[in-house]
XYZ file of C-alpha atoms in Angstrom:
701
model
C -24.789 40.239 -23.333
C -21.768 41.079 -20.959
C -23.289 42.692 -17.426
C -22.527 46.701 -18.342
C -20.687 48.712 -15.612
C -23.304 50.735 -13.449
C -20.433 53.376 -13.176
C -20.712 54.956 -16.375
C -18.970 58.106 -15.824
C -15.639 59.385 -14.283
C -16.639 62.292 -12.206
C -15.327 65.648 -14.433
C -13.556 67.312 -11.495
C -12.020 64.064 -10.383
C -10.977 63.410 -13.838
C -9.539 67.105 -14.274
C -7.201 66.224 -11.230
C -6.130 62.917 -12.826
C -4.752 65.186 -15.992
C -2.632 67.594 -13.415
C -1.203 64.413 -12.326
C -0.055 63.990 -15.625
C 1.863 67.008 -15.539
C 3.283 66.095 -12.415
C 4.270 62.797 -13.817
C 6.626 65.186 -16.281
C 7.987 66.587 -13.237
C 8.956 63.452 -11.941
C 10.270 61.843 -15.204
C 14.204 62.015 -14.978
C 14.294 61.900 -18.838
C 12.881 65.498 -19.012
C 15.643 67.996 -18.470
C 16.018 69.244 -14.769
C 14.450 72.782 -15.489
C 12.199 71.544 -17.340
C 10.962 69.547 -14.813
C 10.646 72.678 -12.322
C 8.848 74.519 -14.889
C 6.173 71.592 -14.888
C 6.202 72.440 -11.178
C 5.061 75.631 -12.234
C 2.488 74.414 -14.652
C 1.024 72.094 -11.911
C 0.529 74.560 -9.606
C -0.990 77.496 -11.793
C -3.659 74.419 -13.415
C -4.458 73.865 -9.505
C -4.731 77.963 -8.634
C -7.261 78.004 -11.648
C -9.016 74.718 -10.785
C -9.780 76.135 -7.341
C -10.702 79.674 -8.470
C -12.898 78.066 -11.212
C -14.612 74.539 -10.548
C -14.136 74.145 -6.924
C -15.369 77.495 -6.460
C -18.787 76.269 -8.425
C -19.098 73.040 -6.224
C -18.883 75.502 -2.941
C -21.568 77.511 -4.539
C -23.915 74.553 -5.184
C -23.111 73.365 -1.709
C -23.543 76.582 0.034
C -27.189 76.899 -1.980
C -27.818 73.735 -0.113
C -27.936 71.788 -2.824
C -26.918 68.522 -3.106
C -25.603 68.918 -6.930
C -26.278 64.899 -7.490
C -27.939 65.486 -10.991
C -24.912 67.799 -12.183
C -22.102 65.685 -10.237
C -23.480 62.350 -11.090
C -23.899 60.554 -8.393
C -21.884 62.340 -5.626
C -23.168 65.280 -3.261
C -21.209 68.568 -3.589
C -20.057 68.104 -0.106
C -18.250 64.880 -0.745
C -16.772 66.008 -4.077
C -15.280 68.760 -1.988
C -13.909 66.666 0.612
C -12.597 64.041 -2.052
C -10.777 67.049 -4.083
C -9.587 68.532 -1.171
C -7.740 65.030 -0.255
C -6.311 64.233 -3.570
C -4.846 67.802 -3.421
C -3.446 67.410 -0.356
C -2.081 63.811 -1.555
C -0.509 66.032 -4.807
C 0.593 68.481 -3.200
C 2.921 66.368 -0.796
C 4.134 64.413 -3.978
C 5.073 67.729 -5.480
C 7.178 69.220 -2.669
C 9.049 65.350 -2.827
C 9.657 66.271 -6.290
C 11.216 69.634 -5.867
C 13.187 68.385 -3.263
C 14.703 65.736 -5.801
C 15.141 68.328 -8.401
C 17.107 70.340 -5.980
C 19.819 67.783 -5.395
C 19.967 66.873 -9.094
C 20.415 70.390 -9.571
C 23.620 70.860 -7.323
C 25.017 68.118 -9.342
C 25.503 70.692 -11.879
C 26.389 73.345 -9.723
C 23.026 74.892 -9.271
C 22.143 75.815 -6.078
C 18.914 77.217 -4.343
C 19.838 78.467 -1.554
C 17.467 79.567 1.823
C 17.856 82.179 4.401
C 20.325 79.970 6.454
C 22.605 79.240 4.320
C 23.938 82.678 3.048
C 27.344 82.812 3.348
C 29.508 86.228 4.093
C 30.274 86.898 0.507
C 26.648 86.875 -0.595
C 25.463 88.791 2.708
C 26.388 92.489 0.862
C 24.654 91.541 -2.143
C 21.665 90.590 -0.684
C 21.297 93.503 1.550
C 21.422 95.697 -0.667
C 19.305 94.271 -3.180
C 17.158 94.001 -0.382
C 17.145 98.046 0.201
C 16.865 98.819 -3.513
C 14.788 96.574 -5.132
C 12.693 94.544 -2.564
C 12.155 97.099 0.114
C 10.315 99.877 -1.621
C 7.798 97.057 -2.996
C 6.921 95.517 0.306
C 3.692 96.381 2.173
C 3.863 95.050 5.774
C 0.555 95.019 7.599
C 0.868 95.100 11.474
C -2.148 92.909 12.583
C -2.735 93.379 16.373
C -3.456 97.037 15.700
C -5.734 96.313 13.008
C -9.289 96.767 13.531
C -10.315 94.879 10.122
C -7.895 92.033 9.022
C -6.665 93.431 5.483
C -7.796 91.826 2.605
C -5.950 88.872 0.880
C -5.437 89.313 -2.542
C -6.462 86.283 -4.745
C -3.333 83.890 -5.367
C -0.905 86.583 -3.924
C 1.647 84.748 -1.036
C 2.048 86.288 1.886
C 4.672 86.021 4.992
C 2.957 85.209 7.870
C 5.616 86.747 10.973
C 5.428 86.585 14.336
C 7.777 88.243 16.549
C 8.556 87.005 20.300
C 9.212 90.381 21.789
C 11.677 91.190 24.998
C 10.261 91.088 28.262
C 10.691 95.342 28.726
C 7.514 96.677 27.410
C 6.903 100.398 27.042
C 4.153 101.898 29.334
C 3.819 104.734 26.869
C 4.811 105.303 23.095
C 3.455 104.735 19.733
C 3.509 100.854 19.990
C 2.299 100.665 23.590
C -1.386 99.325 22.009
C -0.004 96.922 20.168
C 2.326 95.187 23.178
C -0.499 95.100 25.400
C -2.904 92.945 23.553
C -4.164 89.839 24.703
C -1.367 88.452 22.000
C 1.018 89.684 25.146
C 4.774 89.826 24.149
C 4.126 88.916 20.237
C 3.643 90.769 17.428
C 1.986 89.505 14.257
C 2.554 90.337 11.088
C 1.499 89.994 7.266
C 4.170 90.996 4.108
C 2.729 91.245 1.101
C 5.283 89.297 -1.382
C 5.591 91.922 -4.666
C 4.483 90.347 -7.957
C 6.478 92.531 -9.934
C 9.741 91.421 -8.329
C 11.723 88.333 -9.509
C 11.088 85.608 -7.518
C 14.353 83.841 -8.324
C 17.366 86.056 -7.575
C 20.591 84.941 -8.936
C 23.602 85.769 -6.633
C 26.964 86.219 -7.646
C 28.633 83.292 -9.150
C 31.611 81.601 -6.866
C 34.410 78.870 -8.043
C 32.107 77.690 -10.613
C 29.076 77.584 -8.978
C 25.918 79.508 -9.242
C 23.268 80.555 -6.414
C 19.918 81.475 -6.620
C 17.941 81.889 -3.529
C 13.771 82.369 -3.553
C 12.399 86.146 -3.046
C 10.677 84.679 -0.133
C 14.424 83.875 1.859
C 15.888 86.650 0.742
C 12.855 88.452 2.669
C 13.242 86.574 5.665
C 16.798 87.074 5.823
C 16.623 90.824 5.923
C 13.790 90.787 8.483
C 15.686 92.542 10.807
C 15.768 95.565 8.389
C 12.084 95.432 7.554
C 11.321 95.019 11.626
C 14.131 97.222 13.109
C 11.600 99.461 15.166
C 10.787 96.148 17.397
C 13.032 94.618 19.922
C 12.616 91.344 19.522
C 14.515 88.000 20.281
C 12.637 85.622 17.925
C 11.140 86.028 14.237
C 9.221 83.728 12.180
C 7.802 83.827 8.893
C 5.744 81.350 7.266
C 3.797 81.477 3.907
C 0.164 81.567 3.729
C -2.286 81.859 0.393
C -5.950 82.090 -0.467
C -7.474 81.136 -3.793
C -10.763 83.381 -4.076
C -14.041 82.423 -6.150
C -13.200 83.914 -9.833
C -16.968 84.038 -11.099
C -17.418 87.365 -12.769
C -20.747 88.754 -11.492
C -22.458 91.409 -13.626
C -24.375 94.544 -12.519
C -27.446 95.738 -14.666
C -26.872 99.007 -14.647
C -28.014 99.748 -18.528
C -26.238 103.049 -18.413
C -22.753 101.129 -18.710
C -21.617 100.116 -21.706
C -20.530 96.181 -21.702
C -16.602 96.755 -21.881
C -17.468 99.103 -18.583
C -19.622 96.143 -17.524
C -16.735 93.378 -18.037
C -14.304 95.806 -16.618
C -16.181 96.708 -13.295
C -16.589 92.722 -12.623
C -13.190 92.116 -13.114
C -12.561 94.694 -10.518
C -14.738 93.110 -7.972
C -13.456 89.717 -8.757
C -10.487 90.637 -5.836
C -13.500 90.528 -3.572
C -14.615 86.950 -4.152
C -15.105 84.165 -1.574
C -12.277 82.230 -0.515
C -12.341 78.778 -1.668
C -9.128 77.821 -0.713
C -6.765 78.430 2.078
C -2.886 76.679 1.618
C -0.645 77.237 4.071
C 3.172 76.066 5.462
C 2.661 72.999 7.748
C 5.439 74.074 9.732
C 3.732 77.053 11.227
C 3.377 77.347 14.732
C -0.185 76.294 16.029
C -0.850 79.803 17.724
C 0.121 81.970 14.759
C -2.535 79.775 12.540
C -5.284 79.899 14.902
C -4.658 83.593 15.344
C -5.014 84.128 10.977
C -7.772 81.955 10.682
C -9.617 83.315 13.537
C -9.106 86.988 11.833
C -9.491 86.103 8.745
C -13.050 83.690 9.539
C -11.722 81.010 7.536
C -13.911 77.766 8.091
C -14.374 74.018 7.188
C -16.356 74.895 3.965
C -13.019 75.853 2.807
C -10.285 74.033 1.297
C -7.809 73.852 4.060
C -4.571 72.394 3.029
C -1.330 72.214 4.601
C 1.532 72.628 1.929
C 5.267 73.310 2.123
C 7.675 76.463 2.313
C 6.661 78.122 -0.909
C 3.327 78.693 -2.179
C 2.685 80.386 -6.062
C 4.860 77.763 -7.083
C 3.858 78.619 -10.557
C 6.518 81.197 -10.612
C 8.473 78.028 -11.383
C 7.576 78.222 -15.110
C 9.929 81.517 -15.279
C 13.129 79.674 -13.476
C 15.571 81.176 -14.681
C 18.008 79.050 -16.933
C 21.443 80.546 -16.010
C 22.829 79.875 -19.732
C 22.171 75.908 -18.945
C 20.957 74.821 -22.139
C 21.464 71.443 -21.454
C 19.216 71.360 -18.511
C 16.337 72.901 -20.842
C 14.484 71.425 -24.127
C 16.257 71.874 -27.600
C 14.594 74.219 -29.088
C 13.101 73.196 -32.546
C 13.117 75.686 -35.309
C 9.512 76.301 -36.828
C 9.257 74.868 -40.226
C 7.797 76.608 -43.448
C 4.710 75.109 -44.646
C 5.913 73.545 -48.223
C 4.567 75.442 -51.292
C 4.075 78.867 -48.611
C 6.316 80.873 -48.872
C 6.678 84.059 -46.293
C 8.508 86.631 -48.736
C 5.739 86.169 -51.483
C 2.118 86.937 -51.214
C 0.172 84.571 -49.265
C -2.964 85.696 -50.845
C -2.163 84.899 -54.455
C -0.449 80.987 -53.260
C -4.011 80.458 -51.020
C -5.972 81.164 -53.929
C -4.844 78.290 -55.772
C -4.955 75.462 -53.216
C -5.927 75.346 -49.384
C -2.605 75.033 -47.060
C -2.587 73.853 -43.378
C -0.492 75.212 -40.632
C 0.259 73.310 -37.534
C 2.176 75.235 -34.690
C 4.657 75.072 -33.212
C 6.124 72.680 -36.102
C 4.891 75.541 -38.595
C 5.758 79.010 -38.028
C 2.833 81.179 -36.678
C 4.052 83.782 -38.687
C 1.516 82.884 -41.624
C -1.378 84.022 -39.653
C 0.528 87.259 -38.782
C 1.996 87.686 -42.563
C -1.926 86.816 -43.752
C -2.870 89.914 -42.046
C -0.146 92.224 -42.302
C -0.709 91.502 -45.910
C -4.245 92.239 -46.201
C -3.725 95.529 -43.867
C -1.922 97.248 -46.772
C -3.274 95.336 -50.231
C -5.379 98.012 -51.898
C -7.640 95.114 -53.056
C -8.536 94.122 -49.568
C -11.903 95.987 -48.921
C -13.031 94.109 -45.257
C -11.517 91.900 -42.565
C -13.905 90.112 -40.066
C -11.850 88.141 -37.402
C -12.644 86.731 -34.198
C -10.478 87.194 -31.280
C -10.530 85.245 -28.241
C -7.518 85.421 -26.224
C -4.104 87.966 -27.554
C -0.538 88.184 -26.948
C 0.821 90.771 -24.463
C 2.392 92.146 -27.082
C -0.108 91.388 -30.353
C 1.343 91.677 -33.869
C -2.610 90.459 -34.661
C -3.963 93.398 -33.048
C -1.382 95.989 -34.757
C -2.200 94.652 -38.079
C -6.008 95.303 -37.727
C -5.500 98.734 -36.281
C -3.068 98.964 -39.418
C -5.830 97.761 -41.765
C -8.458 100.492 -40.182
C -5.954 102.966 -40.875
C -5.441 101.845 -44.437
C -9.410 102.938 -44.470
C -10.338 98.978 -44.706
C -13.740 98.169 -42.697
C -12.350 96.081 -39.857
C -14.771 93.930 -37.552
C -13.310 92.291 -34.737
C -15.688 89.889 -32.250
C -13.426 90.125 -29.244
C -14.433 87.769 -26.317
C -14.628 89.931 -23.405
C -15.035 87.104 -20.704
C -12.052 84.975 -21.734
C -11.581 83.721 -18.452
C -8.254 85.396 -16.696
C -7.232 87.134 -20.072
C -10.200 89.841 -19.678
C -8.330 92.773 -18.619
C -5.704 92.196 -21.377
C -8.420 92.175 -23.643
C -10.721 94.992 -23.188
C -7.106 97.102 -22.973
C -6.854 95.652 -26.669
C -10.666 96.507 -26.948
C -10.809 100.053 -26.383
C -7.298 100.581 -28.336
C -8.908 98.982 -31.716
C -12.285 101.192 -30.954
C -10.240 104.423 -30.659
C -8.237 103.512 -33.933
C -11.518 102.850 -35.919
C -11.876 99.236 -35.977
C -15.661 98.059 -35.241
C -16.240 95.889 -32.122
C -18.557 93.267 -31.345
C -19.387 91.704 -28.323
C -20.613 88.562 -29.052
C -24.140 86.996 -28.336
C -25.657 87.618 -25.183
C -25.709 84.261 -22.944
C -23.079 83.021 -25.111
C -19.319 83.372 -25.299
C -17.385 83.336 -28.452
C -14.868 80.916 -28.761
C -14.496 80.151 -32.660
C -11.386 81.050 -34.153
C -12.014 82.455 -37.835
C -11.117 85.018 -40.015
C -12.751 86.191 -43.756
C -11.282 88.947 -45.495
C -13.226 90.408 -48.871
C -11.065 91.307 -52.234
C -11.768 93.084 -55.092
C -10.515 90.986 -58.416
C -12.115 91.651 -61.856
C -14.727 93.382 -60.228
C -15.966 90.825 -57.692
C -15.454 90.249 -54.486
C -13.370 86.979 -53.512
C -13.148 85.601 -49.918
C -9.940 84.621 -48.186
C -9.808 83.125 -45.206
C -8.391 80.925 -42.154
C -10.297 78.887 -39.649
C -8.428 77.720 -36.558
C -8.610 75.327 -33.781
C -6.390 77.795 -31.634
C -5.745 81.390 -30.400
C -4.488 84.119 -32.415
C -1.733 84.493 -30.192
C 2.236 84.833 -30.832
C 3.079 83.716 -27.257
C 1.088 80.235 -26.982
C 1.877 79.541 -30.642
C 5.285 78.699 -29.606
C 3.854 76.051 -27.182
C 0.545 74.820 -28.128
C -0.187 72.624 -30.946
C -3.100 73.767 -33.023
C -4.379 73.641 -36.775
C -4.867 76.291 -39.040
C -6.436 76.289 -42.464
C -5.813 78.844 -45.219
C -8.912 78.558 -47.765
C -10.136 80.140 -50.495
C -13.342 77.645 -50.602
C -16.239 79.685 -50.839
C -18.464 77.268 -49.408
C -16.799 77.090 -46.283
C -16.203 81.121 -46.136
C -19.654 82.157 -47.103
C -20.998 79.960 -44.278
C -18.230 81.710 -42.006
C -19.495 84.904 -42.792
C -23.086 84.156 -41.967
C -21.328 83.561 -38.246
C -20.234 87.278 -38.221
C -23.781 87.930 -39.366
C -25.187 86.362 -36.159
C -22.905 88.004 -34.249
C -24.983 90.992 -35.612
C -28.503 89.674 -35.962
C -28.838 87.205 -33.261
C -32.352 86.263 -33.321
C -31.770 84.639 -37.185
C -30.303 81.709 -36.860
C -28.769 80.463 -40.313
C -28.805 77.142 -42.249
C -25.233 75.390 -42.715
C -24.256 72.651 -45.145
C -20.818 72.496 -44.387
C -19.849 73.819 -40.980
C -21.009 72.738 -37.965
C -22.031 75.364 -35.686
C -22.440 75.585 -31.888
C -24.670 75.901 -30.306
C -27.523 75.544 -32.981
C -25.659 72.175 -35.057
C -22.820 70.941 -33.640
C -24.500 68.495 -31.270
C -27.247 67.189 -33.687
C -24.521 66.946 -36.524
C -22.308 64.839 -34.515
C -24.839 62.595 -33.486
C -25.705 62.068 -37.321
C -22.515 61.233 -37.940
C -22.288 58.631 -35.154
C -25.119 57.501 -36.659
C -23.362 56.847 -39.961
C -20.927 55.065 -38.284
C -23.340 52.474 -36.283
C -25.134 51.818 -39.644
C -22.122 51.196 -41.469
C -20.890 48.762 -38.920
C -24.206 47.146 -38.709
C -24.100 46.821 -42.558
C -20.398 45.589 -42.689
C -19.109 48.647 -44.050
C -15.906 50.285 -43.255
C -16.652 52.239 -40.032
C -14.798 54.206 -37.364
C -14.104 56.921 -35.588
C -11.295 59.014 -34.389
C -11.307 61.955 -31.954
C -8.683 64.319 -30.621
C -10.013 66.585 -27.922
C -8.620 68.500 -24.909
C -11.462 67.364 -23.097
C -14.894 65.073 -23.099
C -16.962 65.488 -20.455
C -20.780 65.787 -22.310
C -22.769 62.779 -20.830
C -25.024 62.922 -24.093
C -22.146 62.448 -26.350
C -20.440 59.835 -24.031
C -23.467 57.967 -24.301
C -23.889 58.208 -27.823
C -20.086 57.095 -27.919
C -20.915 54.115 -25.897
C -24.206 53.413 -28.396
C -21.480 53.272 -31.315
C -19.245 51.226 -29.055
C -21.618 48.563 -28.698
C -22.450 48.577 -32.397
C -19.080 47.446 -32.951
C -17.664 50.762 -34.187
C -14.091 51.325 -33.199
C -13.131 54.257 -31.390
C -9.841 55.955 -30.879
C -9.547 58.977 -28.538
C -6.758 61.203 -27.635
C -7.784 63.502 -24.944
C -5.456 65.758 -22.957
C -7.489 66.684 -19.844
C -10.997 66.042 -18.862
C -12.254 62.303 -19.914
C -15.651 61.377 -18.247
C -15.635 58.337 -20.730
C -14.788 55.036 -19.516
C -13.322 52.889 -22.065
C -12.652 49.377 -22.293
C -16.132 48.461 -19.937
C -17.206 44.839 -21.411
C -20.654 45.244 -22.728
C -20.643 49.138 -22.867
C -17.212 50.541 -24.110
C -15.376 47.525 -25.135
C -14.337 48.837 -28.562
C -13.155 52.227 -27.101
C -9.461 53.051 -26.456
C -8.117 56.250 -24.961
C -4.984 57.668 -24.456
C -3.423 60.869 -23.288
C -0.410 62.883 -24.599
C 1.484 65.308 -22.106
C 4.668 66.330 -23.054
C 6.801 69.509 -24.335
C 4.198 71.614 -26.253
C 0.608 71.582 -24.393
C -1.965 68.988 -27.315
C -4.507 71.608 -28.241
C -6.163 70.833 -31.244
C -9.693 69.287 -31.865
C -10.069 66.858 -35.025
C -12.619 64.496 -35.604
C -12.507 61.843 -37.981
C -15.327 59.401 -39.252
C -14.460 56.901 -41.623
C -17.674 56.789 -43.629
C -17.650 53.666 -45.303
C -14.225 54.676 -46.560
C -14.730 57.938 -47.900
C -13.643 59.696 -44.518
C -15.042 62.768 -43.223
C -12.287 64.958 -41.655
C -13.211 68.098 -39.545
C -10.667 70.793 -37.451
C -12.960 72.382 -34.701
C -12.345 74.923 -31.793
C -14.934 72.876 -29.444
C -14.548 70.401 -27.302
C -17.044 67.676 -26.585
C -18.081 69.784 -23.529
C -21.589 71.123 -22.826
C -20.628 74.255 -22.593
C -18.672 73.857 -26.137
C -21.659 72.440 -27.845
C -24.705 74.398 -25.844
C -23.138 77.715 -24.539
C -20.520 78.798 -27.160
C -20.214 80.129 -30.538
C -17.849 77.502 -32.140
C -16.758 76.207 -35.704
C -15.911 72.773 -36.828
C -14.724 73.069 -39.849
C -14.719 70.060 -42.931
C -11.686 69.445 -44.840
C -12.173 68.719 -48.416
C -8.461 69.066 -49.936
C -7.642 65.590 -49.675
C -3.536 65.939 -49.683
C -4.743 68.026 -45.844
C -7.051 65.321 -45.020
C -4.196 62.818 -45.292
C -1.932 64.773 -43.378
C -4.307 65.267 -40.431
C -5.305 61.680 -40.333
C -1.624 60.795 -40.738
C -0.517 63.224 -37.603
C -3.158 61.629 -35.645
C -1.968 58.121 -36.168
C 1.749 59.746 -35.230
C 0.176 60.745 -31.604
C -2.137 57.743 -31.538
C 1.345 55.520 -31.676
C 3.246 57.356 -28.932
C 4.859 54.986 -26.524
C 6.894 57.372 -24.836
C 4.647 60.320 -23.650
C 1.237 58.552 -23.940
C -0.618 57.155 -20.802
C -3.506 54.558 -21.190
C -7.067 56.170 -19.918
C -8.667 53.545 -17.939
C -11.458 52.876 -15.220
C -8.573 52.411 -12.858
C -7.574 56.285 -13.114
C -4.058 55.313 -12.849
C -2.307 57.257 -15.717
C -0.349 54.278 -16.895
C 2.664 55.302 -19.331
C 1.997 53.107 -22.838
C 4.918 50.726 -23.234
C 5.497 48.140 -26.117
C 8.666 46.677 -27.595
C 8.374 48.766 -30.654
C 11.006 51.581 -31.490
C 10.151 54.222 -29.288
C 7.973 57.085 -30.630
C 7.555 60.118 -28.848
C 4.872 61.769 -31.157
C 5.686 65.316 -30.533
C 9.025 64.388 -31.801
C 8.121 62.481 -34.568
C 5.484 64.781 -35.733
C 8.231 67.532 -36.273
C 10.130 64.785 -38.103
C 7.191 64.219 -40.653
C 6.993 67.758 -41.300
C 10.936 68.254 -41.987
C 10.768 65.239 -44.080
C 7.626 66.894 -45.979
C 10.241 69.914 -46.986
C 12.723 67.486 -48.150
C 15.199 68.195 -45.502
């Protein structure tokens, strides 16, 4: 037998950084429209912010606790991993700066100019001054640091300009600012300007001679420094960007008098005081200014100190204006109808006859909204139960549920208040729904509720009939435009009866139900998946048809990876499409030679979870809310739903195969971790475009 590699896994955090590198690849891809490339820079930056708030912060906690973390981190110590992460991020940040500069030069060929404060013309001067005085100055918070006994609290992920003013030599003997000017920082004033979050980061200047101009808010503030600091008599001023990222872990108090909503709300507010885990600064900042800041802030070597470019919070590039240049953005697709399901008629009547699959954004999300709106006003509907994880800012889902409650229906909503970074929004909706008579459930102690399901009960011929839907994604109108997700609409009593059991579990936590159809975390998903893999292993050994195809966001649970390795050694062919983290190493002789893995990063965020087991020729197919991560299998409530409709089963297998055939946006995952694109001599297949065409053909267009 070939020797098995001793390195069986890719570290989870390093694998995630490789995923973010794939996002950065999109920003550097000259086949991607220019403004979309800028937006990928924004996505890359936003991803990195969240990574430091959550994952880096967790590793730092392990390190500060004096633990090496080798068991958890699979062979590396926490301190070594922090060092590796910092090195990789510094390299990626430098690459992102090069990409931005390249994009800016390309934009100039299209008469779009992003200018800084040194490029402002006399024609633009009056507009910028007026804009600053009327819109920016009232929102500015400026700290004069020399005279402060305590350094101001820097907000998480808010960008600040660190300002140094070099004063004229004449120093007043008395006066309001005499104390400031006689500090040890002789003849210098240090200040911080907080960049307003609610002011447009990109200021569009008047067009001239067919040329469009944009100045970033940071540079507009730099240009107007003399207005902001007019009380100081200085000969030189400099301003460089800095940013702090804080630990985003929620810490709860044990006050029994507080409601769960109050505890979450209090915890979210206290997040602002989380420990710093990353300090990013403009690498051109003067040494004395940087030393002054780091000393005052108490930033030390346990924090990730990253030299960056002139601008931080590049996540704002996600909202870069298109200026009417439709040729520089992706062509918008028109979401399609589901064959046989007409929005103008009754959805419930159609669903009563057969199952339907919605695959957003190829299909319109309006079917989900319509399902709830129809249920809200249908006199036959008696109750609605739904899980909510992340809602849109303006949610038609929430409005429909409130409408249903006002119509006297019993509406039960399991809302996850601990959906990271959406806690505040969910709290607002929870309070609103509670006021309107919706019955709220706040999950199970120690478990996040991540499943996406809805069950309604409708009175028909004197009996209650269940209708419902189970999804891989959030019931969110905004993300449904850019996240790919499956939703099954069904009246299958076996499936919906068991889905109803999940809602009963929310209310009676000590009772663990039995399930014959659904795979439910945290009780049965892991063991059920193990058994399904065992069937494939046995079929392979007997010479029967076998094989596993998985589409996941992340694969990081080591026991599940070991099981896939065992299946590979037994001869089971395994195809993996993993968007993000993949700790499994494919293609290693004696360990994973029968496993192939790819990742697709493109216009839409690949979000569905799909499990296909060949099962001796009678394929078993599941859609799921669960990734193959320990948290999804053991610490969350998840639903994996079997597909019994043969047409939908075929549709899911065919859309998997379309993704697998991608040779434009697919990267091969390998031990080399090099994100190499898959290229071959076949006709170019860009799977997201091909999937849309697949559904277009189903409509007969």
